[in-house]
mmCIF file of C-alpha atoms in Angstrom:
data_model
loop_
_atom_site.group_PDB
_atom_site.id
_atom_site.type_symbol
_atom_site.label_atom_id
_atom_site.label_comp_id
_atom_site.label_asym_id
_atom_site.label_seq_id
_atom_site.Cartn_x
_atom_site.Cartn_y
_atom_site.Cartn_z
ATOM 1 C CA MET H 1 -16.871 59.884 77.064
ATOM 2 C CA ILE H 2 -18.929 56.715 77.109
ATOM 3 C CA LEU H 3 -19.151 54.374 74.725
ATOM 4 C CA TRP H 4 -22.468 52.220 75.166
ATOM 5 C CA GLU H 5 -22.598 48.473 73.772
ATOM 6 C CA TYR H 6 -24.843 46.005 73.140
ATOM 7 C CA ALA H 7 -23.647 42.180 73.304
ATOM 8 C CA GLU H 8 -24.891 39.935 70.071
ATOM 9 C CA ASP H 9 -27.150 37.937 72.221
ATOM 10 C CA VAL H 10 -28.616 40.863 74.175
ATOM 11 C CA SER H 11 -32.264 42.117 73.043
ATOM 12 C CA VAL H 12 -33.464 44.633 75.020
ATOM 13 C CA GLU H 13 -33.200 48.208 74.216
ATOM 14 C CA ILE H 14 -32.468 50.947 77.039
ATOM 15 C CA ASP H 15 -32.799 54.334 76.511
ATOM 16 C CA SER H 16 -29.206 55.456 77.539
ATOM 17 C CA MET H 17 -28.879 58.994 76.586
ATOM 18 C CA ASP H 18 -29.999 60.745 79.669
ATOM 19 C CA LEU H 19 -27.570 58.031 81.715
ATOM 20 C CA ILE H 20 -24.636 58.609 79.213
ATOM 21 C CA ARG H 21 -24.892 62.474 80.336
ATOM 22 C CA VAL H 22 -24.846 61.352 83.873
ATOM 23 C CA LEU H 23 -22.070 58.833 83.534
ATOM 24 C CA ASP H 24 -20.132 61.772 81.680
ATOM 25 C CA ARG H 25 -21.257 64.282 84.701
ATOM 26 C CA LEU H 26 -19.785 61.561 87.334
ATOM 27 C CA LEU H 27 -16.009 61.280 85.383
ATOM 28 C CA ASP H 28 -16.010 65.560 85.187
ATOM 29 C CA ASP H 29 -16.962 65.685 88.949
ATOM 30 C CA ASN H 30 -14.145 63.579 89.713
ATOM 31 C CA GLU H 31 -11.657 65.294 87.410
ATOM 32 C CA ARG H 32 -11.293 61.609 85.144
ATOM 33 C CA ALA H 33 -10.526 62.396 81.547
ATOM 34 C CA GLY H 34 -11.371 59.458 78.847
ATOM 35 C CA SER H 35 -13.656 57.322 77.922
ATOM 36 C CA ILE H 36 -15.415 53.737 79.826
ATOM 37 C CA GLY H 37 -17.139 51.410 77.481
ATOM 38 C CA VAL H 38 -20.868 50.331 79.016
ATOM 39 C CA ILE H 39 -21.783 46.722 77.872
ATOM 40 C CA LEU H 40 -24.740 45.219 78.527
ATOM 41 C CA THR H 41 -24.033 41.310 78.327
ATOM 42 C CA ASP H 42 -25.971 38.475 79.139
ATOM 43 C CA ASP H 43 -25.255 35.418 82.188
ATOM 44 C CA GLY H 44 -23.514 33.186 80.357
ATOM 45 C CA HIS H 45 -20.729 35.784 79.515
ATOM 46 C CA ILE H 46 -20.762 37.683 82.599
ATOM 47 C CA HIS H 47 -20.238 34.239 84.279
ATOM 48 C CA ARG H 48 -17.404 33.730 82.257
ATOM 49 C CA LEU H 49 -15.645 36.912 82.858
ATOM 50 C CA ASN H 50 -16.365 36.308 86.767
ATOM 51 C CA ASN H 51 -14.682 33.189 86.524
ATOM 52 C CA ALA H 52 -11.890 33.854 84.835
ATOM 53 C CA TYR H 53 -11.206 37.146 86.622
ATOM 54 C CA ARG H 54 -12.397 36.711 89.769
ATOM 55 C CA GLN H 55 -12.567 32.864 90.397
ATOM 56 C CA ILE H 56 -16.038 33.004 90.966
ATOM 57 C CA ASP H 57 -17.928 30.504 89.043
ATOM 58 C CA ARG H 58 -21.430 32.092 88.731
ATOM 59 C CA PRO H 59 -23.163 35.076 86.983
ATOM 60 C CA THR H 60 -23.001 38.713 88.624
ATOM 61 C CA ASP H 61 -24.680 41.670 88.047
ATOM 62 C CA VAL H 62 -21.757 44.264 87.118
ATOM 63 C CA LEU H 63 -18.117 43.549 86.740
ATOM 64 C CA SER H 64 -15.168 46.655 86.091
ATOM 65 C CA PHE H 65 -12.156 46.298 84.654
ATOM 66 C CA GLU H 66 -10.095 48.859 84.953
ATOM 67 C CA LEU H 67 -7.943 49.463 81.233
ATOM 68 C CA ASP H 68 -6.001 52.593 81.866
ATOM 69 C CA ASP H 69 -2.767 51.839 80.193
ATOM 70 C CA ASP H 70 -0.135 54.345 81.195
ATOM 71 C CA THR H 71 2.181 52.691 78.781
ATOM 72 C CA ASP H 72 -0.098 54.513 75.590
ATOM 73 C CA PRO H 73 -0.618 58.002 75.802
ATOM 74 C CA THR H 74 -2.708 58.039 73.091
ATOM 75 C CA ASP H 75 -5.281 55.779 74.575
ATOM 76 C CA ASP H 76 -7.666 57.449 76.742
ATOM 77 C CA LEU H 77 -9.844 54.731 77.681
ATOM 78 C CA ILE H 78 -10.551 54.002 81.570
ATOM 79 C CA GLY H 79 -11.861 50.803 81.645
ATOM 80 C CA GLU H 80 -15.419 48.770 81.006
ATOM 81 C CA VAL H 81 -18.199 47.975 82.779
ATOM 82 C CA TYR H 82 -20.016 44.701 81.860
ATOM 83 C CA ILE H 83 -23.580 44.533 83.068
ATOM 84 C CA SER H 84 -25.871 41.205 82.949
ATOM 85 C CA VAL H 85 -29.266 42.210 81.724
ATOM 86 C CA GLU H 86 -30.735 39.252 82.932
ATOM 87 C CA THR H 87 -29.403 39.288 86.552
ATOM 88 C CA ALA H 88 -30.524 43.246 86.304
ATOM 89 C CA GLY H 89 -33.764 41.796 85.537
ATOM 90 C CA ARG H 90 -34.214 39.696 88.135
ATOM 91 C CA GLN H 91 -32.894 42.281 90.494
ATOM 92 C CA ALA H 92 -35.467 44.541 89.032
ATOM 93 C CA SER H 93 -38.411 42.174 89.930
ATOM 94 C CA LYS H 94 -36.968 41.979 93.150
ATOM 95 C CA ALA H 95 -36.546 45.449 94.476
ATOM 96 C CA ASP H 96 -39.913 46.102 92.225
ATOM 97 C CA ARG H 97 -38.345 48.833 89.839
ATOM 98 C CA PRO H 98 -37.629 49.179 86.308
ATOM 99 C CA LEU H 99 -35.096 47.661 84.525
ATOM 100 C CA GLN H 100 -34.077 50.979 83.246
ATOM 101 C CA VAL H 101 -33.368 52.078 86.546
ATOM 102 C CA GLU H 102 -31.630 48.784 87.707
ATOM 103 C CA ILE H 103 -29.118 48.800 84.999
ATOM 104 C CA ALA H 104 -28.521 52.755 85.499
ATOM 105 C CA HIS H 105 -27.682 51.933 89.122
ATOM 106 C CA LEU H 106 -25.415 49.514 88.153
ATOM 107 C CA ALA H 107 -23.686 51.185 85.612
ATOM 108 C CA ILE H 108 -23.095 53.919 87.980
ATOM 109 C CA HIS H 109 -21.981 51.580 90.411
ATOM 110 C CA GLY H 110 -19.344 49.766 88.226
ATOM 111 C CA THR H 111 -18.025 53.579 87.192
ATOM 112 C CA LEU H 112 -17.667 54.405 90.534
ATOM 113 C CA HIS H 113 -15.522 51.203 90.728
ATOM 114 C CA LEU H 114 -13.409 52.502 88.349
ATOM 115 C CA LEU H 115 -12.680 55.924 89.689
ATOM 116 C CA GLY H 116 -11.502 54.159 92.526
ATOM 117 C CA PHE H 117 -14.536 53.661 95.070
ATOM 118 C CA GLU H 118 -14.697 50.503 96.897
ATOM 119 C CA HIS H 119 -17.567 49.149 99.253
ATOM 120 C CA ASP H 120 -15.270 46.444 101.318
ATOM 121 C CA SER H 121 -15.634 48.453 104.620
ATOM 122 C CA ASP H 122 -18.476 49.790 106.319
ATOM 123 C CA THR H 123 -16.589 53.433 105.520
ATOM 124 C CA GLY H 124 -16.061 52.554 101.748
ATOM 125 C CA TYR H 125 -19.595 50.986 101.485
ATOM 126 C CA LYS H 126 -21.082 54.457 103.120
ATOM 127 C CA LYS H 127 -19.428 56.434 100.756
ATOM 128 C CA MET H 128 -20.062 54.806 97.422
ATOM 129 C CA ARG H 129 -23.663 54.308 98.475
ATOM 130 C CA ALA H 130 -23.686 58.093 98.874
ATOM 131 C CA GLN H 131 -22.443 58.687 95.333
ATOM 132 C CA GLU H 132 -24.787 56.023 93.802
ATOM 133 C CA ASP H 133 -27.670 57.779 95.690
ATOM 134 C CA ARG H 134 -26.579 61.451 94.243
ATOM 135 C CA TYR H 135 -26.083 60.450 90.774
ATOM 136 C CA LEU H 136 -29.245 58.147 90.316
ATOM 137 C CA GLY H 137 -30.935 61.162 91.959
ATOM 138 C CA ILE H 138 -29.606 63.524 89.126
ATOM 139 C CA LEU H 139 -30.851 60.921 86.706
ATOM 140 C CA ALA H 140 -34.138 60.863 88.313
ATOM 141 C CA HIS H 141 -34.551 64.758 87.760
ATOM 142 C CA ASN H 142 -33.705 65.045 83.893
ATOM 143 C CA ALA H 143 -30.198 64.540 83.767
ATOM 144 C CA ILE H 144 -28.543 67.821 83.679
ATOM 145 C CA PRO H 145 -25.755 68.392 80.908
ATOM 146 C CA SER H 146 -22.103 67.160 81.717
ATOM 147 C CA SER H 147 -19.681 70.007 81.728
ATOM 148 C CA ARG H 148 -17.965 69.049 79.200
ATOM 149 C CA GLU H 149 -20.871 69.116 77.012
ATOM 150 C CA MET H 150 -22.020 72.859 78.716
ATOM 151 C CA SER H 151 -18.402 74.006 77.500
ATOM 152 C CA GLU H 152 -18.959 73.067 74.146
ATOM 153 C CA THR H 153 -19.958 76.200 71.919
ATOM 154 C CA PRO H 154 -22.583 74.674 69.290
ATOM 155 C CA GLU H 155 -21.311 74.869 65.227
ATOM 156 C CA GLY H 156 -22.247 78.326 63.928
ATOM 157 C CA VAL H 157 -21.984 80.611 66.727
#
């Protein structure tokens, strides 16, 4: 399950339903049960997180934090993905694409990190990029429901 949140200082509204279905499918395809929080925030907040956890004193586009706690079997939270809407906006303008697409790319990228994908080697970069392209393609073609949604029986049936 994807938990979509907006930080209090973020005024942009993103149509997230199709993206949430694609992120759910990404979890399903990687056989990962649990929830991921996707938080849209601003440069100031992500800058503080980047400095505190990575010792990098500047904002970034996306940060992922794994929160899977083996000590609490009732907690199904895999992690959180923070996206700076301001940085995403600058990147979208530079790439001449809609903000919605940039945020989708960053949400997929951050979720892949939570699933263990890394881009610190040429091979890792290629694998991660292929997965990003795959799920962006699914999103672009009217987002297919996740297998969880397809297996749910509608009420009254």
